[in-house]
PDB file of C-alpha atoms and ligand atoms in Angstrom:
ATOM      1  CA  MET H   1      49.094  46.231 -30.070  1.00 86.00           C
ATOM      2  CA  LYS H   2      51.601  46.427 -27.033  1.00 88.00           C
ATOM      3  CA  CYS H   3      55.078  47.701 -27.479  1.00 90.00           C
ATOM      4  CA  PRO H   4      57.450  44.754 -26.747  1.00 88.00           C
ATOM      5  CA  LYS H   5      60.064  47.293 -25.723  1.00 89.00           C
ATOM      6  CA  CYS H   6      58.240  49.527 -23.027  1.00 90.00           C
ATOM      7  CA  GLY H   7      54.784  47.597 -23.049  1.00 87.00           C
ATOM      8  CA  SER H   8      52.772  50.900 -23.985  1.00 91.00           C
ATOM      9  CA  GLU H   9      49.715  50.476 -25.805  1.00 92.00           C
ATOM     10  CA  ASN H  10      50.205  53.928 -27.587  1.00 93.00           C
ATOM     11  CA  THR H  11      51.170  52.117 -30.750  1.00 93.00           C
ATOM     12  CA  GLN H  12      50.157  52.615 -34.575  1.00 94.00           C
ATOM     13  CA  TYR H  13      49.823  50.482 -37.480  1.00 92.00           C
ATOM     14  CA  VAL H  14      51.967  51.669 -40.407  1.00 91.00           C
ATOM     15  CA  ALA H  15      51.610  50.373 -43.959  1.00 88.00           C
ATOM     16  CA  VAL H  16      53.930  51.588 -46.642  1.00 85.00           C
ATOM     17  CA  HIS H  17      53.440  50.508 -50.214  1.00 82.00           C
ATOM     18  CA  HIS H  18      56.444  50.239 -52.318  1.00 77.00           C
ATOM     19  CA  SER H  19      55.016  50.017 -56.069  1.00 76.00           C
ATOM     20  CA  GLY H  20      56.993  47.379 -58.333  1.00 63.00           C
ATOM     21  CA  SER H  21      57.466  48.471 -62.114  1.00 56.00           C
ATOM     22  CA  SER H  22      54.173  48.152 -63.320  1.00 52.00           C
ATOM     23  CA  GLY H  23      53.889  46.954 -66.932  1.00 49.00           C
ATOM     24  CA  SER H  24      53.332  50.083 -68.886  1.00 53.00           C
ATOM     25  CA  PHE H  25      51.962  51.336 -72.192  1.00 53.00           C
ATOM     26  CA  THR H  26      55.579  52.406 -73.229  1.00 52.00           C
ATOM     27  CA  ASP H  27      57.067  48.865 -72.086  1.00 53.00           C
ATOM     28  CA  ALA H  28      54.641  47.478 -74.664  1.00 50.00           C
ATOM     29  CA  CYS H  29      55.213  49.975 -77.348  1.00 49.00           C
ATOM     30  CA  CYS H  30      58.959  49.135 -77.076  1.00 48.00           C
ATOM     31  CA  GLY H  31      58.136  45.553 -77.006  1.00 46.00           C
ATOM     32  CA  MET H  32      55.937  45.675 -80.297  1.00 53.00           C
ATOM     33  CA  MET H  33      58.679  47.490 -82.335  1.00 54.00           C
ATOM     34  CA  ILE H  34      61.393  45.318 -81.480  1.00 52.00           C
ATOM     35  CA  PHE H  35      59.772  41.823 -80.965  1.00 53.00           C
ATOM     36  CA  GLY H  36      56.183  42.277 -82.733  1.00 55.00           C
ATOM     37  CA  PRO H  37      53.234  41.196 -81.230  1.00 56.00           C
ATOM     38  CA  ILE H  38      54.660  38.882 -78.625  1.00 54.00           C
ATOM     39  CA  GLY H  39      56.804  41.916 -77.573  1.00 47.00           C
ATOM     40  CA  ILE H  40      53.496  43.716 -76.645  1.00 51.00           C
ATOM     41  CA  LEU H  41      52.671  40.613 -74.021  1.00 54.00           C
ATOM     42  CA  CYS H  42      56.336  40.987 -72.687  1.00 49.00           C
ATOM     43  CA  GLY H  43      56.107  44.509 -72.158  1.00 50.00           C
ATOM     44  CA  LEU H  44      52.791  44.277 -70.380  1.00 55.00           C
ATOM     45  CA  CYS H  45      53.969  41.266 -68.133  1.00 55.00           C
ATOM     46  CA  GLY H  46      57.084  43.113 -67.052  1.00 54.00           C
ATOM     47  CA  ALA H  47      54.571  44.309 -64.096  1.00 53.00           C
ATOM     48  CA  SER H  48      56.119  43.232 -60.940  1.00 56.00           C
ATOM     49  CA  PRO H  49      53.176  43.696 -57.938  1.00 63.00           C
ATOM     50  CA  GLY H  50      55.571  45.791 -55.676  1.00 73.00           C
ATOM     51  CA  PHE H  51      55.100  44.961 -51.918  1.00 79.00           C
ATOM     52  CA  THR H  52      53.764  46.164 -48.692  1.00 80.00           C
ATOM     53  CA  ASP H  53      56.073  47.008 -45.606  1.00 83.00           C
ATOM     54  CA  ASP H  54      53.897  46.928 -42.717  1.00 88.00           C
ATOM     55  CA  TYR H  55      54.772  47.264 -39.142  1.00 91.00           C
ATOM     56  CA  TRP H  56      53.913  48.962 -35.927  1.00 93.00           C
ATOM     57  CA  VAL H  57      55.299  51.992 -34.262  1.00 94.00           C
ATOM     58  CA  CYS H  58      55.352  52.840 -30.450  1.00 94.00           C
ATOM     59  CA  HIS H  59      54.541  56.636 -29.814  1.00 94.00           C
ATOM     60  CA  SER H  60      55.895  56.261 -26.210  1.00 94.00           C
ATOM     61  CA  CYS H  61      59.385  54.749 -27.214  1.00 94.00           C
ATOM     62  CA  GLY H  62      59.833  55.048 -30.913  1.00 93.00           C
ATOM     63  CA  LYS H  63      60.341  51.316 -31.409  1.00 93.00           C
ATOM     64  CA  LYS H  64      59.427  49.964 -34.905  1.00 93.00           C
ATOM     65  CA  PHE H  65      58.304  46.295 -34.506  1.00 93.00           C
ATOM     66  CA  GLN H  66      56.463  43.430 -36.328  1.00 92.00           C
ATOM     67  CA  ALA H  67      52.948  42.076 -34.872  1.00 88.00           C
ATOM     68  CA  GLY H  68      54.475  38.527 -34.553  1.00 89.00           C
ATOM     69  CA  THR H  69      57.357  40.219 -32.411  1.00 88.00           C
ATOM     70  CA  ALA H  70      54.857  41.943 -29.991  1.00 89.00           C
ATOM     71  CA  LYS H  71      52.616  38.753 -29.740  1.00 90.00           C
ATOM     72  CA  ALA H  72      55.617  36.623 -28.902  1.00 91.00           C
ATOM     73  CA  ALA H  73      56.535  39.352 -26.312  1.00 90.00           C
ATOM     74  CA  GLU H  74      53.042  39.223 -24.955  1.00 89.00           C
ATOM     75  CA  LYS H  75      53.069  35.617 -24.684  1.00 92.00           C
ATOM     76  CA  ALA H  76      56.383  35.278 -22.755  1.00 92.00           C
ATOM     77  CA  ARG H  77      55.029  38.098 -20.464  1.00 91.00           C
ATOM     78  CA  GLN H  78      51.988  36.151 -19.619  1.00 93.00           C
ATOM     79  CA  GLU H  79      53.790  32.984 -19.118  1.00 95.00           C
ATOM     80  CA  LYS H  80      56.409  34.606 -16.657  1.00 95.00           C
ATOM     81  CA  ILE H  81      53.382  36.086 -14.699  1.00 94.00           C
ATOM     82  CA  GLN H  82      51.792  32.653 -14.660  1.00 95.00           C
ATOM     83  CA  GLN H  83      55.254  31.061 -13.508  1.00 95.00           C
ATOM     84  CA  GLU H  84      55.515  33.658 -10.791  1.00 92.00           C
ATOM     85  CA  LEU H  85      51.940  32.959  -9.743  1.00 94.00           C
ATOM     86  CA  ASN H  86      52.736  29.414  -9.363  1.00 94.00           C
ATOM     87  CA  ALA H  87      55.772  29.714  -7.374  1.00 92.00           C
ATOM     88  CA  LYS H  88      53.961  31.942  -5.099  1.00 92.00           C
ATOM     89  CA  ALA H  89      51.163  29.068  -4.622  1.00 93.00           C
ATOM     90  CA  ARG H  90      53.733  26.648  -3.875  1.00 92.00           C
ATOM     91  CA  ARG H  91      55.588  28.850  -1.528  1.00 92.00           C
ATOM     92  CA  LYS H  92      52.111  29.635   0.322  1.00 93.00           C
ATOM     93  CA  ALA H  93      51.275  25.664   0.574  1.00 94.00           C
ATOM     94  CA  LEU H  94      54.709  24.883   2.043  1.00 93.00           C
ATOM     95  CA  LEU H  95      54.621  27.866   4.655  1.00 93.00           C
ATOM     96  CA  SER H  96      50.926  26.908   5.508  1.00 93.00           C
ATOM     97  CA  ALA H  97      51.938  23.113   5.911  1.00 94.00           C
ATOM     98  CA  ALA H  98      54.894  23.978   8.209  1.00 93.00           C
ATOM     99  CA  ASN H  99      55.093  23.700  11.854  1.00 94.00           C
ATOM    100  CA  PRO H 100      54.460  27.393  13.166  1.00 93.00           C
ATOM    101  CA  VAL H 101      56.849  26.821  16.145  1.00 93.00           C
ATOM    102  CA  ILE H 102      59.547  25.997  13.352  1.00 94.00           C
ATOM    103  CA  LEU H 103      58.462  28.428  11.093  1.00 92.00           C
ATOM    104  CA  GLN H 104      58.801  31.031  13.760  1.00 92.00           C
ATOM    105  CA  ASN H 105      62.252  30.025  14.888  1.00 93.00           C
ATOM    106  CA  ILE H 106      63.603  29.043  11.311  1.00 94.00           C
ATOM    107  CA  ASP H 107      66.896  30.949  11.353  1.00 94.00           C
ATOM    108  CA  ASN H 108      67.867  29.111  14.303  1.00 96.00           C
ATOM    109  CA  GLU H 109      66.336  26.057  13.121  1.00 96.00           C
ATOM    110  CA  VAL H 110      68.190  26.034   9.929  1.00 96.00           C
ATOM    111  CA  ILE H 111      71.488  26.454  11.856  1.00 96.00           C
ATOM    112  CA  GLU H 112      70.688  23.648  14.341  1.00 96.00           C
ATOM    113  CA  ALA H 113      69.773  21.324  11.386  1.00 96.00           C
ATOM    114  CA  GLU H 114      72.962  21.876   9.679  1.00 97.00           C
ATOM    115  CA  ASN H 115      74.706  21.345  12.835  1.00 97.00           C
ATOM    116  CA  ARG H 116      73.154  17.969  13.253  1.00 97.00           C
ATOM    117  CA  TYR H 117      73.696  16.775   9.647  1.00 97.00           C
ATOM    118  CA  LYS H 118      77.536  17.772   9.868  1.00 97.00           C
ATOM    119  CA  ALA H 119      77.775  16.136  13.024  1.00 97.00           C
ATOM    120  CA  LEU H 120      76.273  12.679  11.858  1.00 97.00           C
ATOM    121  CA  LYS H 121      78.103  12.828   8.876  1.00 96.00           C
ATOM    122  CA  ALA H 122      81.219  13.114  10.917  1.00 97.00           C
ATOM    123  CA  ARG H 123      80.419  10.347  13.345  1.00 96.00           C
ATOM    124  CA  LEU H 124      79.577   8.249  10.119  1.00 93.00           C
ATOM    125  CA  LYS H 125      82.841   8.770   8.811  1.00 92.00           C
ATOM    126  CA  ALA H 126      84.664   8.192  12.167  1.00 94.00           C
ATOM    127  CA  ASP H 127      82.449   4.809  12.853  1.00 92.00           C
ATOM    128  CA  LYS H 128      83.166   3.551   9.128  1.00 88.00           C
ATOM    129  CA  GLN H 129      86.882   3.885   9.730  1.00 88.00           C
ATOM    130  CA  ALA H 130      86.823   2.172  13.233  1.00 90.00           C
ATOM    131  CA  PHE H 131      84.837  -0.769  11.426  1.00 88.00           C
ATOM    132  CA  LEU H 132      87.366  -0.984   9.045  1.00 85.00           C
ATOM    133  CA  GLN H 133      90.083  -1.107  11.336  1.00 87.00           C
ATOM    134  CA  GLU H 134      88.311  -3.814  13.146  1.00 87.00           C
ATOM    135  CA  TYR H 135      87.703  -5.728  10.043  1.00 86.00           C
ATOM    136  CA  PRO H 136      90.784  -5.266   7.923  1.00 85.00           C
ATOM    137  CA  ALA H 137      89.431  -7.901   5.481  1.00 85.00           C
ATOM    138  CA  CYS H 138      86.565  -5.452   4.706  1.00 82.00           C
ATOM    139  CA  LYS H 139      89.073  -2.695   3.667  1.00 81.00           C
ATOM    140  CA  VAL H 140      90.626  -5.031   1.164  1.00 85.00           C
ATOM    141  CA  GLN H 141      87.736  -6.415  -0.260  1.00 83.00           C
ATOM    142  CA  ASN H 142      86.460  -2.664  -0.412  1.00 81.00           C
ATOM    143  CA  THR H 143      89.470  -1.242  -2.324  1.00 85.00           C
ATOM    144  CA  PHE H 144      88.838  -4.070  -4.935  1.00 87.00           C
ATOM    145  CA  ARG H 145      85.140  -3.633  -5.069  1.00 86.00           C
ATOM    146  CA  MET H 146      85.934   0.164  -5.369  1.00 86.00           C
ATOM    147  CA  ILE H 147      88.506  -0.623  -8.256  1.00 91.00           C
ATOM    148  CA  GLY H 148      86.079  -2.988  -9.872  1.00 90.00           C
ATOM    149  CA  ARG H 149      83.365  -0.226  -9.872  1.00 88.00           C
ATOM    150  CA  GLY H 150      86.040   2.114 -11.460  1.00 91.00           C
ATOM    151  CA  ILE H 151      86.654  -0.296 -14.206  1.00 93.00           C
ATOM    152  CA  ILE H 152      82.972  -0.927 -14.751  1.00 91.00           C
ATOM    153  CA  ILE H 153      82.255   3.030 -15.043  1.00 90.00           C
ATOM    154  CA  ALA H 154      85.283   3.443 -17.435  1.00 92.00           C
ATOM    155  CA  LEU H 155      84.144   0.563 -19.751  1.00 92.00           C
ATOM    156  CA  THR H 156      80.729   1.894 -19.536  1.00 91.00           C
ATOM    157  CA  GLY H 157      81.900   5.236 -20.632  1.00 90.00           C
ATOM    158  CA  PHE H 158      84.030   3.941 -23.227  1.00 91.00           C
ATOM    159  CA  ILE H 159      81.252   2.207 -24.945  1.00 89.00           C
ATOM    160  CA  ALA H 160      79.208   5.216 -24.892  1.00 88.00           C
ATOM    161  CA  PHE H 161      82.126   7.042 -26.406  1.00 89.00           C
ATOM    162  CA  LEU H 162      82.349   4.380 -29.258  1.00 87.00           C
ATOM    163  CA  ALA H 163      78.318   4.736 -29.593  1.00 84.00           C
ATOM    164  CA  ILE H 164      79.020   8.245 -31.102  1.00 82.00           C
ATOM    165  CA  ASP H 165      79.403   6.923 -34.561  1.00 80.00           C
ATOM    166  CA  MET H 166      76.406   4.651 -34.734  1.00 79.00           C
ATOM    167  CA  ASP H 167      72.626   5.168 -35.786  1.00 82.00           C
ATOM    168  CA  GLU H 168      71.253   8.388 -33.609  1.00 84.00           C
ATOM    169  CA  LEU H 169      68.602   6.271 -31.975  1.00 86.00           C
ATOM    170  CA  ILE H 170      71.044   3.538 -31.154  1.00 86.00           C
ATOM    171  CA  THR H 171      73.569   6.284 -29.481  1.00 87.00           C
ATOM    172  CA  ILE H 172      70.683   7.910 -27.391  1.00 89.00           C
ATOM    173  CA  ILE H 173      69.494   4.695 -26.309  1.00 90.00           C
ATOM    174  CA  ILE H 174      73.494   3.216 -25.198  1.00 89.00           C
ATOM    175  CA  TRP H 175      74.009   7.007 -23.916  1.00 90.00           C
ATOM    176  CA  PHE H 176      71.110   6.729 -21.587  1.00 91.00           C
ATOM    177  CA  LEU H 177      72.029   3.286 -20.389  1.00 91.00           C
ATOM    178  CA  ALA H 178      75.675   4.291 -19.818  1.00 90.00           C
ATOM    179  CA  ALA H 179      74.424   7.360 -17.682  1.00 91.00           C
ATOM    180  CA  MET H 180      72.035   5.022 -15.692  1.00 91.00           C
ATOM    181  CA  VAL H 181      74.531   2.451 -14.870  1.00 89.00           C
ATOM    182  CA  ILE H 182      77.553   5.210 -14.076  1.00 88.00           C
ATOM    183  CA  GLY H 183      74.615   7.149 -12.074  1.00 88.00           C
ATOM    184  CA  VAL H 184      73.842   3.873  -9.823  1.00 87.00           C
ATOM    185  CA  MET H 185      77.597   3.168  -9.708  1.00 83.00           C
ATOM    186  CA  CYS H 186      78.545   6.283  -8.346  1.00 82.00           C
ATOM    187  CA  MET H 187      75.631   6.722  -5.896  1.00 80.00           C
ATOM    188  CA  MET H 188      75.894   3.100  -4.389  1.00 78.00           C
ATOM    189  CA  PRO H 189      77.077   3.487  -0.648  1.00 73.00           C
ATOM    190  CA  PRO H 190      80.356   1.354   0.145  1.00 73.00           C
ATOM    191  CA  TYR H 191      78.883  -2.267   0.393  1.00 73.00           C
ATOM    192  CA  TYR H 192      80.499  -2.523   4.027  1.00 74.00           C
ATOM    193  CA  ILE H 193      77.927  -0.172   5.389  1.00 76.00           C
ATOM    194  CA  LYS H 194      75.482  -3.136   4.776  1.00 76.00           C
ATOM    195  CA  LEU H 195      77.637  -5.441   6.949  1.00 76.00           C
ATOM    196  CA  SER H 196      77.117  -3.474   9.998  1.00 84.00           C
ATOM    197  CA  PRO H 197      73.698  -2.803  11.235  1.00 87.00           C
ATOM    198  CA  ALA H 198      74.972   0.391  13.218  1.00 89.00           C
ATOM    199  CA  LEU H 199      76.731   1.992  10.267  1.00 89.00           C
ATOM    200  CA  THR H 200      73.650   1.218   8.152  1.00 89.00           C
ATOM    201  CA  GLU H 201      71.386   2.947  10.796  1.00 92.00           C
ATOM    202  CA  LEU H 202      73.667   6.017  11.231  1.00 93.00           C
ATOM    203  CA  ASN H 203      73.860   6.154   7.005  1.00 92.00           C
ATOM    204  CA  GLU H 204      70.318   6.294   7.074  1.00 93.00           C
ATOM    205  CA  ALA H 205      70.129   8.826   9.620  1.00 96.00           C
ATOM    206  CA  VAL H 206      72.616  10.942   7.790  1.00 96.00           C
ATOM    207  CA  GLU H 207      70.402  11.091   4.750  1.00 95.00           C
ATOM    208  CA  ASN H 208      67.261  11.988   6.819  1.00 97.00           C
ATOM    209  CA  ALA H 209      69.368  14.925   8.409  1.00 97.00           C
ATOM    210  CA  LYS H 210      70.280  15.873   5.167  1.00 97.00           C
ATOM    211  CA  LYS H 211      66.718  15.848   3.707  1.00 97.00           C
ATOM    212  CA  TYR H 212      65.446  17.791   6.816  1.00 97.00           C
ATOM    213  CA  LYS H 213      68.087  20.337   6.327  1.00 97.00           C
ATOM    214  CA  GLU H 214      67.139  20.991   2.853  1.00 96.00           C
ATOM    215  CA  TYR H 215      63.567  21.196   3.793  1.00 96.00           C
ATOM    216  CA  LEU H 216      64.287  23.628   6.282  1.00 96.00           C
ATOM    217  CA  ASP H 217      66.415  25.504   3.499  1.00 96.00           C
ATOM    218  CA  ARG H 218      63.454  25.818   1.245  1.00 94.00           C
ATOM    219  CA  LEU H 219      61.395  26.482   4.156  1.00 95.00           C
ATOM    220  CA  LYS H 220      63.561  29.637   4.877  1.00 95.00           C
ATOM    221  CA  LYS H 221      63.793  30.670   1.396  1.00 94.00           C
ATOM    222  CA  ALA H 222      59.905  30.815   1.189  1.00 93.00           C
ATOM    223  CA  ARG H 223      59.847  32.914   4.229  1.00 93.00           C
ATOM    224  CA  ASP H 224      62.271  35.355   2.898  1.00 92.00           C
ATOM    225  CA  GLU H 225      60.392  35.743  -0.257  1.00 90.00           C
ATOM    226  CA  GLU H 226      57.147  35.857   1.282  1.00 87.00           C
ATOM    227  CA  ASN H 227      58.314  38.829   3.489  1.00 86.00           C
ATOM    228  CA  GLY H 228      59.892  40.369   0.316  1.00 81.00           C
ATOM    229  CA  VAL H 229      63.600  40.039   1.505  1.00 67.00           C
TER     230      VAL H 229
HETATM  231 ZN1   ZN N   1      57.334  51.144 -26.726  1.00 69.36          ZN
END
C-alpha cells in the first residue's frame, strides 16, 4: 500500500482488536440469582462482539491512513498523470501541425497578430461611426433595437427568476432557455453591420484576426511548455 502523504511503499498494515464485554460466567450467575433461568440467558447474551481498528502506517513519514484513502489518492495521482500525458500529446500535435517558419518566429508573430487585430478593431469602430453618421436613421433604429434587446433580456431574466419556485425540472428547462436567449441576444452584432457589405466584411476580418491571434497564443504557450519555460 502506498502512503497517500509521501508516496512511500514502506507501509505496514496494523489491526488492533478491542474486545467488547464478553458474556461471562459471573454475568450468567448474577442473572440467575436475580431473574432466575431467564437471567442466565440475559447474562450470556450480554456479549458484545468488540471491534477491530485496522489501518496502515507509513514508516517513512509516520502517517496513519485507511486503505480507502490510499486507494483514492493513488487513483487521483494516476488520473493526473494521464491528464498530463493527454495535454502533452495535444501540445505535440499542435506544434507539429504548425508552420515551422511561424513557429520559429512565434514571439514576433504573436505581437504582429495582436497589432493587426487591434488595428482592424479600431477601423471597424471608426467605420461604424462613419456609417451611422452618414445614415442617421440607422442610428435611431439601432438605438430602438438596443432598447428592445435590453427589454427582452430583462424579461427573460425575470421569467427565470420567477421559475425558482417551480418544479425542479421546469426550473432547469426555463433557466436553460433563458440563458440561451440572453446569450444569443448579447452575441448578436448590431444589425446595421448587415446593411453595409463593407462593414460585414470588416466585421468578419476582425473575427478572423481574433481567432488567428488566439491560435498563435496557444502555439506560443505550447512552445514555452515544451521548452519547460
Ligand atoms: Zn508516508
